JSON list of C-alpha atoms in Angstrom, two decimals:
[
{"chain": "A", "resi": 55, "resn": "MET", "atom": "CA", "xyz": [-117.17, 16.41, -160.37]},
{"chain": "A", "resi": 56, "resn": "SER", "atom": "CA", "xyz": [-117.88, 17.40, -156.69]},
{"chain": "A", "resi": 57, "resn": "LEU", "atom": "CA", "xyz": [-116.07, 16.49, -153.82]},
{"chain": "A", "resi": 58, "resn": "THR", "atom": "CA", "xyz": [-118.03, 15.58, -150.15]},
{"chain": "A", "resi": 59, "resn": "GLU", "atom": "CA", "xyz": [-117.61, 17.59, -147.47]},
{"chain": "A", "resi": 60, "resn": "LEU", "atom": "CA", "xyz": [-115.48, 14.71, -145.59]},
{"chain": "A", "resi": 61, "resn": "GLU", "atom": "CA", "xyz": [-113.74, 14.95, -148.69]},
{"chain": "A", "resi": 62, "resn": "LYS", "atom": "CA", "xyz": [-112.88, 18.93, -148.30]},
{"chain": "A", "resi": 63, "resn": "GLN", "atom": "CA", "xyz": [-111.86, 17.99, -144.71]},
{"chain": "A", "resi": 64, "resn": "ILE", "atom": "CA", "xyz": [-109.21, 15.96, -146.32]},
{"chain": "A", "resi": 65, "resn": "TYR", "atom": "CA", "xyz": [-107.64, 18.31, -148.52]},
{"chain": "A", "resi": 66, "resn": "ASN", "atom": "CA", "xyz": [-107.36, 20.92, -145.62]},
{"chain": "A", "resi": 67, "resn": "ALA", "atom": "CA", "xyz": [-106.19, 18.25, -143.13]},
{"chain": "A", "resi": 68, "resn": "TYR", "atom": "CA", "xyz": [-103.08, 17.34, -145.40]},
{"chain": "A", "resi": 69, "resn": "LEU", "atom": "CA", "xyz": [-102.67, 21.28, -146.58]},
{"chain": "A", "resi": 70, "resn": "ILE", "atom": "CA", "xyz": [-102.52, 22.19, -142.64]},
{"chain": "A", "resi": 71, "resn": "ALA", "atom": "CA", "xyz": [-99.97, 19.20, -142.36]},
{"chain": "A", "resi": 72, "resn": "SER", "atom": "CA", "xyz": [-97.58, 19.79, -144.83]},
{"chain": "A", "resi": 73, "resn": "ARG", "atom": "CA", "xyz": [-97.79, 23.91, -143.92]},
{"chain": "A", "resi": 74, "resn": "THR", "atom": "CA", "xyz": [-97.31, 23.77, -140.40]},
{"chain": "A", "resi": 75, "resn": "ALA", "atom": "CA", "xyz": [-94.60, 20.90, -140.43]},
{"chain": "A", "resi": 76, "resn": "LYS", "atom": "CA", "xyz": [-92.42, 23.83, -142.69]},
{"chain": "A", "resi": 77, "resn": "ASP", "atom": "CA", "xyz": [-93.50, 26.63, -139.91]},
{"chain": "A", "resi": 78, "resn": "LYS", "atom": "CA", "xyz": [-95.14, 28.39, -143.01]},
{"chain": "A", "resi": 79, "resn": "PRO", "atom": "CA", "xyz": [-98.33, 29.72, -142.59]},
{"chain": "A", "resi": 80, "resn": "PHE", "atom": "CA", "xyz": [-101.52, 28.55, -143.96]},
{"chain": "A", "resi": 81, "resn": "LYS", "atom": "CA", "xyz": [-105.25, 29.48, -145.54]},
{"chain": "A", "resi": 82, "resn": "LEU", "atom": "CA", "xyz": [-107.85, 26.67, -145.72]},
{"chain": "A", "resi": 83, "resn": "ARG", "atom": "CA", "xyz": [-109.19, 25.99, -148.69]},
{"chain": "A", "resi": 84, "resn": "ARG", "atom": "CA", "xyz": [-112.93, 26.47, -149.56]},
{"chain": "A", "resi": 85, "resn": "ASP", "atom": "CA", "xyz": [-113.50, 26.50, -153.51]},
{"chain": "A", "resi": 86, "resn": "PHE", "atom": "CA", "xyz": [-112.85, 22.80, -154.08]},
{"chain": "A", "resi": 87, "resn": "THR", "atom": "CA", "xyz": [-115.13, 23.88, -158.15]},
{"chain": "A", "resi": 88, "resn": "LYS", "atom": "CA", "xyz": [-111.74, 23.43, -160.03]},
{"chain": "A", "resi": 89, "resn": "VAL", "atom": "CA", "xyz": [-109.76, 20.89, -158.71]},
{"chain": "A", "resi": 90, "resn": "ASP", "atom": "CA", "xyz": [-107.73, 18.64, -161.09]},
{"chain": "A", "resi": 91, "resn": "ASP", "atom": "CA", "xyz": [-109.21, 15.25, -162.15]},
{"chain": "A", "resi": 92, "resn": "LYS", "atom": "CA", "xyz": [-105.74, 13.77, -160.46]},
{"chain": "A", "resi": 93, "resn": "THR", "atom": "CA", "xyz": [-106.32, 15.49, -157.24]},
{"chain": "A", "resi": 94, "resn": "PHE", "atom": "CA", "xyz": [-110.02, 14.49, -157.01]},
{"chain": "A", "resi": 95, "resn": "ILE", "atom": "CA", "xyz": [-109.53, 10.88, -157.68]},
{"chain": "A", "resi": 96, "resn": "ILE", "atom": "CA", "xyz": [-106.50, 10.79, -154.44]},
{"chain": "A", "resi": 97, "resn": "LEU", "atom": "CA", "xyz": [-109.11, 11.93, -152.10]},
{"chain": "A", "resi": 98, "resn": "LYS", "atom": "CA", "xyz": [-111.60, 9.93, -153.42]},
{"chain": "A", "resi": 99, "resn": "LYS", "atom": "CA", "xyz": [-109.53, 7.01, -152.44]},
{"chain": "A", "resi": 100, "resn": "LEU", "atom": "CA", "xyz": [-108.07, 8.77, -148.91]},
{"chain": "A", "resi": 101, "resn": "SER", "atom": "CA", "xyz": [-112.20, 8.81, -148.47]},
{"chain": "A", "resi": 102, "resn": "SER", "atom": "CA", "xyz": [-112.62, 5.16, -148.74]},
{"chain": "A", "resi": 103, "resn": "LEU", "atom": "CA", "xyz": [-109.44, 4.76, -146.90]},
{"chain": "A", "resi": 104, "resn": "PHE", "atom": "CA", "xyz": [-110.30, 6.50, -143.18]},
{"chain": "A", "resi": 105, "resn": "THR", "atom": "CA", "xyz": [-114.36, 5.39, -144.24]},
{"chain": "A", "resi": 106, "resn": "SER", "atom": "CA", "xyz": [-113.16, 2.16, -143.87]},
{"chain": "A", "resi": 107, "resn": "ASN", "atom": "CA", "xyz": [-110.90, 3.02, -140.92]},
{"chain": "A", "resi": 108, "resn": "ARG", "atom": "CA", "xyz": [-112.67, 4.71, -139.26]},
{"chain": "A", "resi": 109, "resn": "ASN", "atom": "CA", "xyz": [-110.14, 4.77, -135.86]},
{"chain": "A", "resi": 110, "resn": "VAL", "atom": "CA", "xyz": [-107.74, 6.37, -137.82]},
{"chain": "A", "resi": 111, "resn": "ASN", "atom": "CA", "xyz": [-106.93, 10.10, -136.95]},
{"chain": "A", "resi": 112, "resn": "ILE", "atom": "CA", "xyz": [-106.89, 12.50, -140.24]},
{"chain": "A", "resi": 113, "resn": "ALA", "atom": "CA", "xyz": [-104.74, 14.81, -138.89]},
{"chain": "A", "resi": 114, "resn": "ASP", "atom": "CA", "xyz": [-102.43, 12.55, -136.88]},
{"chain": "A", "resi": 115, "resn": "PHE", "atom": "CA", "xyz": [-102.52, 10.52, -140.62]},
{"chain": "A", "resi": 116, "resn": "PHE", "atom": "CA", "xyz": [-100.62, 13.72, -142.92]},
{"chain": "A", "resi": 117, "resn": "LYS", "atom": "CA", "xyz": [-98.98, 14.46, -139.71]},
{"chain": "A", "resi": 118, "resn": "ALA", "atom": "CA", "xyz": [-97.02, 11.28, -138.91]},
{"chain": "A", "resi": 119, "resn": "PRO", "atom": "CA", "xyz": [-94.19, 10.85, -141.74]},
{"chain": "A", "resi": 120, "resn": "TYR", "atom": "CA", "xyz": [-93.04, 14.76, -141.36]},
{"chain": "A", "resi": 121, "resn": "ILE", "atom": "CA", "xyz": [-92.63, 13.76, -137.35]},
{"chain": "A", "resi": 122, "resn": "TYR", "atom": "CA", "xyz": [-91.13, 10.07, -138.15]},
{"chain": "A", "resi": 123, "resn": "TYR", "atom": "CA", "xyz": [-88.73, 10.92, -141.65]},
{"chain": "A", "resi": 124, "resn": "GLY", "atom": "CA", "xyz": [-88.82, 14.89, -140.46]},
{"chain": "A", "resi": 125, "resn": "ALA", "atom": "CA", "xyz": [-89.98, 18.48, -141.47]},
{"chain": "A", "resi": 126, "resn": "GLU", "atom": "CA", "xyz": [-87.56, 18.11, -144.39]},
{"chain": "A", "resi": 127, "resn": "GLU", "atom": "CA", "xyz": [-89.30, 15.60, -146.46]},
{"chain": "A", "resi": 128, "resn": "TYR", "atom": "CA", "xyz": [-92.10, 16.38, -148.53]},
{"chain": "A", "resi": 129, "resn": "PHE", "atom": "CA", "xyz": [-95.16, 14.05, -149.37]},
{"chain": "A", "resi": 130, "resn": "ASP", "atom": "CA", "xyz": [-97.19, 14.75, -151.74]},
{"chain": "A", "resi": 131, "resn": "LEU", "atom": "CA", "xyz": [-101.21, 13.95, -151.52]},
{"chain": "A", "resi": 132, "resn": "GLN", "atom": "CA", "xyz": [-100.38, 10.97, -153.88]},
{"chain": "A", "resi": 133, "resn": "TYR", "atom": "CA", "xyz": [-98.16, 9.69, -150.87]},
{"chain": "A", "resi": 134, "resn": "PHE", "atom": "CA", "xyz": [-100.86, 9.26, -148.80]},
{"chain": "A", "resi": 135, "resn": "THR", "atom": "CA", "xyz": [-102.43, 6.66, -150.54]},
{"chain": "A", "resi": 136, "resn": "SER", "atom": "CA", "xyz": [-99.74, 4.58, -150.62]},
{"chain": "A", "resi": 137, "resn": "PRO", "atom": "CA", "xyz": [-98.90, 1.17, -147.96]},
{"chain": "A", "resi": 138, "resn": "LYS", "atom": "CA", "xyz": [-95.43, 3.28, -147.30]},
{"chain": "A", "resi": 139, "resn": "ALA", "atom": "CA", "xyz": [-98.29, 6.29, -145.43]},
{"chain": "A", "resi": 140, "resn": "ILE", "atom": "CA", "xyz": [-100.53, 3.25, -143.60]},
{"chain": "A", "resi": 141, "resn": "LYS", "atom": "CA", "xyz": [-96.93, 2.10, -142.60]},
{"chain": "A", "resi": 142, "resn": "CYS", "atom": "CA", "xyz": [-95.73, 5.19, -141.30]},
{"chain": "A", "resi": 143, "resn": "TYR", "atom": "CA", "xyz": [-99.05, 6.22, -139.66]},
{"chain": "A", "resi": 144, "resn": "THR", "atom": "CA", "xyz": [-98.58, 2.22, -137.73]},
{"chain": "A", "resi": 145, "resn": "MET", "atom": "CA", "xyz": [-94.81, 3.56, -136.86]},
{"chain": "A", "resi": 146, "resn": "TYR", "atom": "CA", "xyz": [-95.86, 7.26, -135.29]},
{"chain": "A", "resi": 147, "resn": "LYS", "atom": "CA", "xyz": [-98.76, 6.03, -133.15]},
{"chain": "A", "resi": 148, "resn": "ARG", "atom": "CA", "xyz": [-95.90, 3.12, -131.65]},
{"chain": "A", "resi": 149, "resn": "LYS", "atom": "CA", "xyz": [-93.31, 5.29, -130.92]},
{"chain": "A", "resi": 150, "resn": "LEU", "atom": "CA", "xyz": [-96.20, 7.57, -129.88]},
{"chain": "A", "resi": 151, "resn": "GLU", "atom": "CA", "xyz": [-96.90, 4.96, -127.28]},
{"chain": "A", "resi": 152, "resn": "THR", "atom": "CA", "xyz": [-93.41, 3.69, -126.30]},
{"chain": "A", "resi": 153, "resn": "THR", "atom": "CA", "xyz": [-91.76, 7.24, -125.31]},
{"chain": "A", "resi": 154, "resn": "SER", "atom": "CA", "xyz": [-92.79, 10.35, -122.86]},
{"chain": "A", "resi": 155, "resn": "PRO", "atom": "CA", "xyz": [-96.00, 8.37, -121.76]},
{"chain": "A", "resi": 156, "resn": "ASP", "atom": "CA", "xyz": [-97.24, 11.88, -119.48]},
{"chain": "A", "resi": 157, "resn": "SER", "atom": "CA", "xyz": [-97.09, 13.96, -122.38]},
{"chain": "A", "resi": 158, "resn": "GLU", "atom": "CA", "xyz": [-100.05, 16.09, -123.12]},
{"chain": "A", "resi": 159, "resn": "GLU", "atom": "CA", "xyz": [-100.70, 14.09, -126.64]},
{"chain": "A", "resi": 160, "resn": "ASN", "atom": "CA", "xyz": [-100.16, 10.81, -124.87]},
{"chain": "A", "resi": 161, "resn": "ILE", "atom": "CA", "xyz": [-102.84, 11.66, -122.10]},
{"chain": "A", "resi": 162, "resn": "ILE", "atom": "CA", "xyz": [-105.37, 13.37, -124.33]},
{"chain": "A", "resi": 163, "resn": "ARG", "atom": "CA", "xyz": [-105.19, 9.97, -126.64]},
{"chain": "A", "resi": 164, "resn": "CYS", "atom": "CA", "xyz": [-106.13, 7.16, -123.43]},
{"chain": "A", "resi": 165, "resn": "LYS", "atom": "CA", "xyz": [-108.95, 9.90, -122.84]},
{"chain": "A", "resi": 166, "resn": "GLN", "atom": "CA", "xyz": [-110.40, 9.04, -125.71]},
{"chain": "A", "resi": 167, "resn": "CYS", "atom": "CA", "xyz": [-109.74, 5.25, -125.53]},
{"chain": "A", "resi": 168, "resn": "CYS", "atom": "CA", "xyz": [-111.28, 5.54, -122.19]},
{"chain": "A", "resi": 169, "resn": "THR", "atom": "CA", "xyz": [-114.05, 7.63, -124.07]},
{"chain": "A", "resi": 170, "resn": "PHE", "atom": "CA", "xyz": [-114.65, 4.50, -126.47]},
{"chain": "A", "resi": 171, "resn": "ILE", "atom": "CA", "xyz": [-114.51, 1.87, -124.12]},
{"chain": "A", "resi": 172, "resn": "LEU", "atom": "CA", "xyz": [-117.57, 3.60, -122.26]},
{"chain": "A", "resi": 173, "resn": "ARG", "atom": "CA", "xyz": [-119.66, 4.09, -124.89]},
{"chain": "A", "resi": 174, "resn": "TYR", "atom": "CA", "xyz": [-119.03, 0.50, -126.24]},
{"chain": "A", "resi": 175, "resn": "CYS", "atom": "CA", "xyz": [-120.11, -1.10, -123.25]},
{"chain": "A", "resi": 176, "resn": "VAL", "atom": "CA", "xyz": [-123.27, 1.58, -123.41]},
{"chain": "A", "resi": 177, "resn": "GLU", "atom": "CA", "xyz": [-124.43, 0.47, -126.30]},
{"chain": "A", "resi": 178, "resn": "ASN", "atom": "CA", "xyz": [-123.69, -3.31, -125.46]},
{"chain": "A", "resi": 179, "resn": "ASP", "atom": "CA", "xyz": [-125.14, -3.72, -122.05]},
{"chain": "A", "resi": 180, "resn": "LEU", "atom": "CA", "xyz": [-121.10, -4.52, -120.91]},
{"chain": "A", "resi": 181, "resn": "SER", "atom": "CA", "xyz": [-119.67, -4.04, -116.91]},
{"chain": "A", "resi": 182, "resn": "LEU", "atom": "CA", "xyz": [-116.21, -2.30, -117.27]},
{"chain": "A", "resi": 183, "resn": "ASN", "atom": "CA", "xyz": [-115.01, -6.43, -116.47]},
{"chain": "A", "resi": 184, "resn": "GLU", "atom": "CA", "xyz": [-117.48, -7.94, -118.81]},
{"chain": "A", "resi": 185, "resn": "TYR", "atom": "CA", "xyz": [-115.29, -5.82, -121.10]},
{"chain": "A", "resi": 186, "resn": "LYS", "atom": "CA", "xyz": [-111.85, -6.72, -120.89]},
{"chain": "A", "resi": 187, "resn": "SER", "atom": "CA", "xyz": [-112.39, -10.69, -120.66]},
{"chain": "A", "resi": 188, "resn": "ILE", "atom": "CA", "xyz": [-115.16, -11.08, -123.18]},
{"chain": "A", "resi": 189, "resn": "ASN", "atom": "CA", "xyz": [-113.55, -12.80, -126.69]},
{"chain": "A", "resi": 190, "resn": "ASN", "atom": "CA", "xyz": [-115.12, -11.92, -129.89]},
{"chain": "A", "resi": 191, "resn": "GLY", "atom": "CA", "xyz": [-114.72, -14.92, -131.75]},
{"chain": "A", "resi": 192, "resn": "THR", "atom": "CA", "xyz": [-111.75, -16.87, -130.75]},
{"chain": "A", "resi": 193, "resn": "THR", "atom": "CA", "xyz": [-110.07, -13.65, -129.82]},
{"chain": "A", "resi": 194, "resn": "PRO", "atom": "CA", "xyz": [-109.99, -11.28, -126.59]},
{"chain": "A", "resi": 195, "resn": "LEU", "atom": "CA", "xyz": [-112.12, -7.87, -127.69]},
{"chain": "A", "resi": 196, "resn": "VAL", "atom": "CA", "xyz": [-109.82, -5.76, -126.00]},
{"chain": "A", "resi": 197, "resn": "LEU", "atom": "CA", "xyz": [-106.68, -6.98, -128.63]},
{"chain": "A", "resi": 198, "resn": "GLN", "atom": "CA", "xyz": [-108.96, -6.56, -131.43]},
{"chain": "A", "resi": 199, "resn": "HIS", "atom": "CA", "xyz": [-109.70, -3.02, -130.18]},
{"chain": "A", "resi": 200, "resn": "LEU", "atom": "CA", "xyz": [-106.27, -2.65, -129.90]},
{"chain": "A", "resi": 201, "resn": "ARG", "atom": "CA", "xyz": [-105.02, -3.60, -133.16]},
{"chain": "A", "resi": 202, "resn": "ASP", "atom": "CA", "xyz": [-107.84, -1.07, -134.93]},
{"chain": "A", "resi": 203, "resn": "HIS", "atom": "CA", "xyz": [-106.68, 1.49, -132.56]},
{"chain": "A", "resi": 204, "resn": "SER", "atom": "CA", "xyz": [-109.90, 2.09, -130.63]},
{"chain": "A", "resi": 205, "resn": "ILE", "atom": "CA", "xyz": [-107.63, 1.72, -127.56]},
{"chain": "A", "resi": 206, "resn": "ASN", "atom": "CA", "xyz": [-103.74, 1.83, -126.54]},
{"chain": "A", "resi": 207, "resn": "PHE", "atom": "CA", "xyz": [-101.36, 0.18, -124.97]},
{"chain": "A", "resi": 208, "resn": "TYR", "atom": "CA", "xyz": [-101.20, 1.85, -121.88]},
{"chain": "A", "resi": 209, "resn": "VAL", "atom": "CA", "xyz": [-104.60, 1.85, -121.52]},
{"chain": "A", "resi": 210, "resn": "ILE", "atom": "CA", "xyz": [-104.23, -2.07, -121.73]},
{"chain": "A", "resi": 211, "resn": "HIS", "atom": "CA", "xyz": [-102.57, -1.84, -119.01]},
{"chain": "A", "resi": 212, "resn": "GLY", "atom": "CA", "xyz": [-105.16, 0.19, -116.76]},
{"chain": "A", "resi": 213, "resn": "LEU", "atom": "CA", "xyz": [-107.19, -2.21, -117.13]},
{"chain": "A", "resi": 214, "resn": "GLU", "atom": "CA", "xyz": [-105.20, -4.46, -115.70]},
{"chain": "A", "resi": 215, "resn": "CYS", "atom": "CA", "xyz": [-105.87, -7.72, -118.24]},
{"chain": "A", "resi": 216, "resn": "ASP", "atom": "CA", "xyz": [-102.70, -9.31, -118.79]},
{"chain": "A", "resi": 217, "resn": "ARG", "atom": "CA", "xyz": [-103.77, -12.59, -117.64]},
{"chain": "A", "resi": 218, "resn": "ILE", "atom": "CA", "xyz": [-106.19, -12.68, -120.50]},
{"chain": "A", "resi": 219, "resn": "ILE", "atom": "CA", "xyz": [-103.44, -11.49, -122.68]},
{"chain": "A", "resi": 220, "resn": "ARG", "atom": "CA", "xyz": [-101.69, -14.32, -121.81]},
{"chain": "A", "resi": 221, "resn": "GLN", "atom": "CA", "xyz": [-103.90, -16.99, -122.47]},
{"chain": "A", "resi": 222, "resn": "VAL", "atom": "CA", "xyz": [-103.16, -16.43, -126.42]},
{"chain": "A", "resi": 223, "resn": "GLU", "atom": "CA", "xyz": [-101.00, -17.66, -128.51]},
{"chain": "A", "resi": 224, "resn": "PRO", "atom": "CA", "xyz": [-97.79, -15.89, -128.71]},
{"chain": "A", "resi": 225, "resn": "ASP", "atom": "CA", "xyz": [-97.62, -16.37, -132.62]},
{"chain": "A", "resi": 226, "resn": "LEU", "atom": "CA", "xyz": [-101.21, -14.92, -132.86]},
{"chain": "A", "resi": 227, "resn": "LEU", "atom": "CA", "xyz": [-100.50, -11.79, -130.81]},
{"chain": "A", "resi": 228, "resn": "GLU", "atom": "CA", "xyz": [-97.77, -10.67, -132.78]},
{"chain": "A", "resi": 229, "resn": "PHE", "atom": "CA", "xyz": [-99.94, -11.67, -135.90]},
{"chain": "A", "resi": 230, "resn": "PHE", "atom": "CA", "xyz": [-102.64, -9.61, -134.40]},
{"chain": "A", "resi": 231, "resn": "ILE", "atom": "CA", "xyz": [-99.58, -6.55, -133.80]},
{"chain": "A", "resi": 232, "resn": "ALA", "atom": "CA", "xyz": [-95.66, -6.62, -134.89]},
{"chain": "A", "resi": 233, "resn": "ASP", "atom": "CA", "xyz": [-93.57, -7.23, -131.55]},
{"chain": "A", "resi": 234, "resn": "PHE", "atom": "CA", "xyz": [-95.98, -7.35, -129.81]},
{"chain": "A", "resi": 235, "resn": "ASN", "atom": "CA", "xyz": [-94.54, -8.54, -126.12]},
{"chain": "A", "resi": 236, "resn": "THR", "atom": "CA", "xyz": [-91.28, -6.23, -127.24]},
{"chain": "A", "resi": 237, "resn": "VAL", "atom": "CA", "xyz": [-94.31, -3.03, -126.45]},
{"chain": "A", "resi": 238, "resn": "LEU", "atom": "CA", "xyz": [-96.11, -4.45, -124.48]},
{"chain": "A", "resi": 239, "resn": "SER", "atom": "CA", "xyz": [-93.21, -4.94, -121.57]},
{"chain": "A", "resi": 240, "resn": "GLU", "atom": "CA", "xyz": [-92.04, -1.11, -122.79]},
{"chain": "A", "resi": 241, "resn": "THR", "atom": "CA", "xyz": [-95.23, 0.47, -122.58]},
{"chain": "A", "resi": 242, "resn": "ARG", "atom": "CA", "xyz": [-95.73, -1.48, -118.97]},
{"chain": "A", "resi": 243, "resn": "ILE", "atom": "CA", "xyz": [-92.29, -0.23, -117.30]},
{"chain": "A", "resi": 244, "resn": "ASN", "atom": "CA", "xyz": [-93.79, 3.20, -118.82]},
{"chain": "A", "resi": 245, "resn": "PHE", "atom": "CA", "xyz": [-96.87, 3.46, -117.22]},
{"chain": "A", "resi": 246, "resn": "GLN", "atom": "CA", "xyz": [-96.26, 2.14, -114.14]},
{"chain": "A", "resi": 247, "resn": "ARG", "atom": "CA", "xyz": [-93.05, 5.18, -114.02]},
{"chain": "A", "resi": 248, "resn": "SER", "atom": "CA", "xyz": [-95.92, 7.74, -115.48]},
{"chain": "A", "resi": 249, "resn": "GLU", "atom": "CA", "xyz": [-96.62, 10.56, -112.69]},
{"chain": "A", "resi": 250, "resn": "LYS", "atom": "CA", "xyz": [-99.25, 11.65, -114.95]},
{"chain": "A", "resi": 251, "resn": "LEU", "atom": "CA", "xyz": [-101.19, 9.60, -117.01]},
{"chain": "A", "resi": 252, "resn": "LYS", "atom": "CA", "xyz": [-100.86, 6.33, -114.67]},
{"chain": "A", "resi": 253, "resn": "GLN", "atom": "CA", "xyz": [-103.55, 8.51, -112.49]},
{"chain": "A", "resi": 254, "resn": "VAL", "atom": "CA", "xyz": [-105.52, 9.66, -115.30]},
{"chain": "A", "resi": 255, "resn": "VAL", "atom": "CA", "xyz": [-106.44, 5.81, -116.65]},
{"chain": "A", "resi": 256, "resn": "ARG", "atom": "CA", "xyz": [-107.05, 4.75, -113.22]},
{"chain": "A", "resi": 257, "resn": "LYS", "atom": "CA", "xyz": [-109.55, 7.50, -112.43]},
{"chain": "A", "resi": 258, "resn": "SER", "atom": "CA", "xyz": [-111.21, 7.06, -115.52]},
{"chain": "A", "resi": 259, "resn": "PHE", "atom": "CA", "xyz": [-111.77, 3.60, -115.10]},
{"chain": "A", "resi": 260, "resn": "GLN", "atom": "CA", "xyz": [-113.50, 3.82, -112.01]},
{"chain": "A", "resi": 261, "resn": "LEU", "atom": "CA", "xyz": [-115.38, 6.81, -113.08]},
{"chain": "A", "resi": 262, "resn": "ILE", "atom": "CA", "xyz": [-116.82, 4.78, -116.01]},
{"chain": "A", "resi": 263, "resn": "GLU", "atom": "CA", "xyz": [-116.98, 1.17, -113.68]},
{"chain": "A", "resi": 264, "resn": "GLU", "atom": "CA", "xyz": [-119.28, 3.17, -111.34]},
{"chain": "A", "resi": 265, "resn": "TYR", "atom": "CA", "xyz": [-121.28, 4.87, -114.18]},
{"chain": "A", "resi": 266, "resn": "LEU", "atom": "CA", "xyz": [-121.65, 1.74, -116.20]},
{"chain": "A", "resi": 267, "resn": "LEU", "atom": "CA", "xyz": [-122.39, -0.29, -112.47]},
{"chain": "A", "resi": 268, "resn": "LYS", "atom": "CA", "xyz": [-125.07, 3.15, -111.75]},
{"chain": "A", "resi": 269, "resn": "ASN", "atom": "CA", "xyz": [-126.51, 2.61, -115.33]},
{"chain": "A", "resi": 270, "resn": "LYS", "atom": "CA", "xyz": [-127.20, -1.36, -114.98]},
{"chain": "A", "resi": 271, "resn": "THR", "atom": "CA", "xyz": [-128.94, -1.06, -111.33]},
{"chain": "A", "resi": 272, "resn": "SER", "atom": "CA", "xyz": [-131.28, 2.23, -112.16]},
{"chain": "A", "resi": 273, "resn": "ILE", "atom": "CA", "xyz": [-132.10, -0.57, -114.93]},
{"chain": "A", "resi": 274, "resn": "ILE", "atom": "CA", "xyz": [-132.99, -3.76, -112.88]}
]
């Protein structure tokens, strides 16, 4: 039995999260030749989960329950294969979005979202305006990317695509993301009140738009 490099990284990400949550030192595991059968199977399951959901941040996934439920709790590796762990990660990301818009973590996350949009637009030959208005089937692409955690609500506000969202049936919005309109409203207020994040997102989109337009012009 052998583990892939991803599975070894998964184990060490779990190790880091579980130890640092309790302010304990840790040493990365290098030797995986004696992994027991149970751990081997769990790592295979987690590898499949992360491979199928590439937008899940592995470090945040393991960190989420300690932040959401408290560092005094303990979560074994088996827990992270359960639906509870996935739900906790979703709640953690939601909580992160609706609080402290100017936190370093939120600003870094928004920059990552903007990078994702730039890469997607380049790969699919889209302008920023086309990206935020295009439908994938019957659903706006931005909503699918929001559901998949490729972008977040603050980036949605930065794109100024409320008109497009309002065209979607409320029930469908709730199907995509629970309490959609509540979160949309809370994050809109946070976005408008923010001192740093709003400027970072708007500046990022200005640079993205300039780059995409320049790229299209050079191709023509």
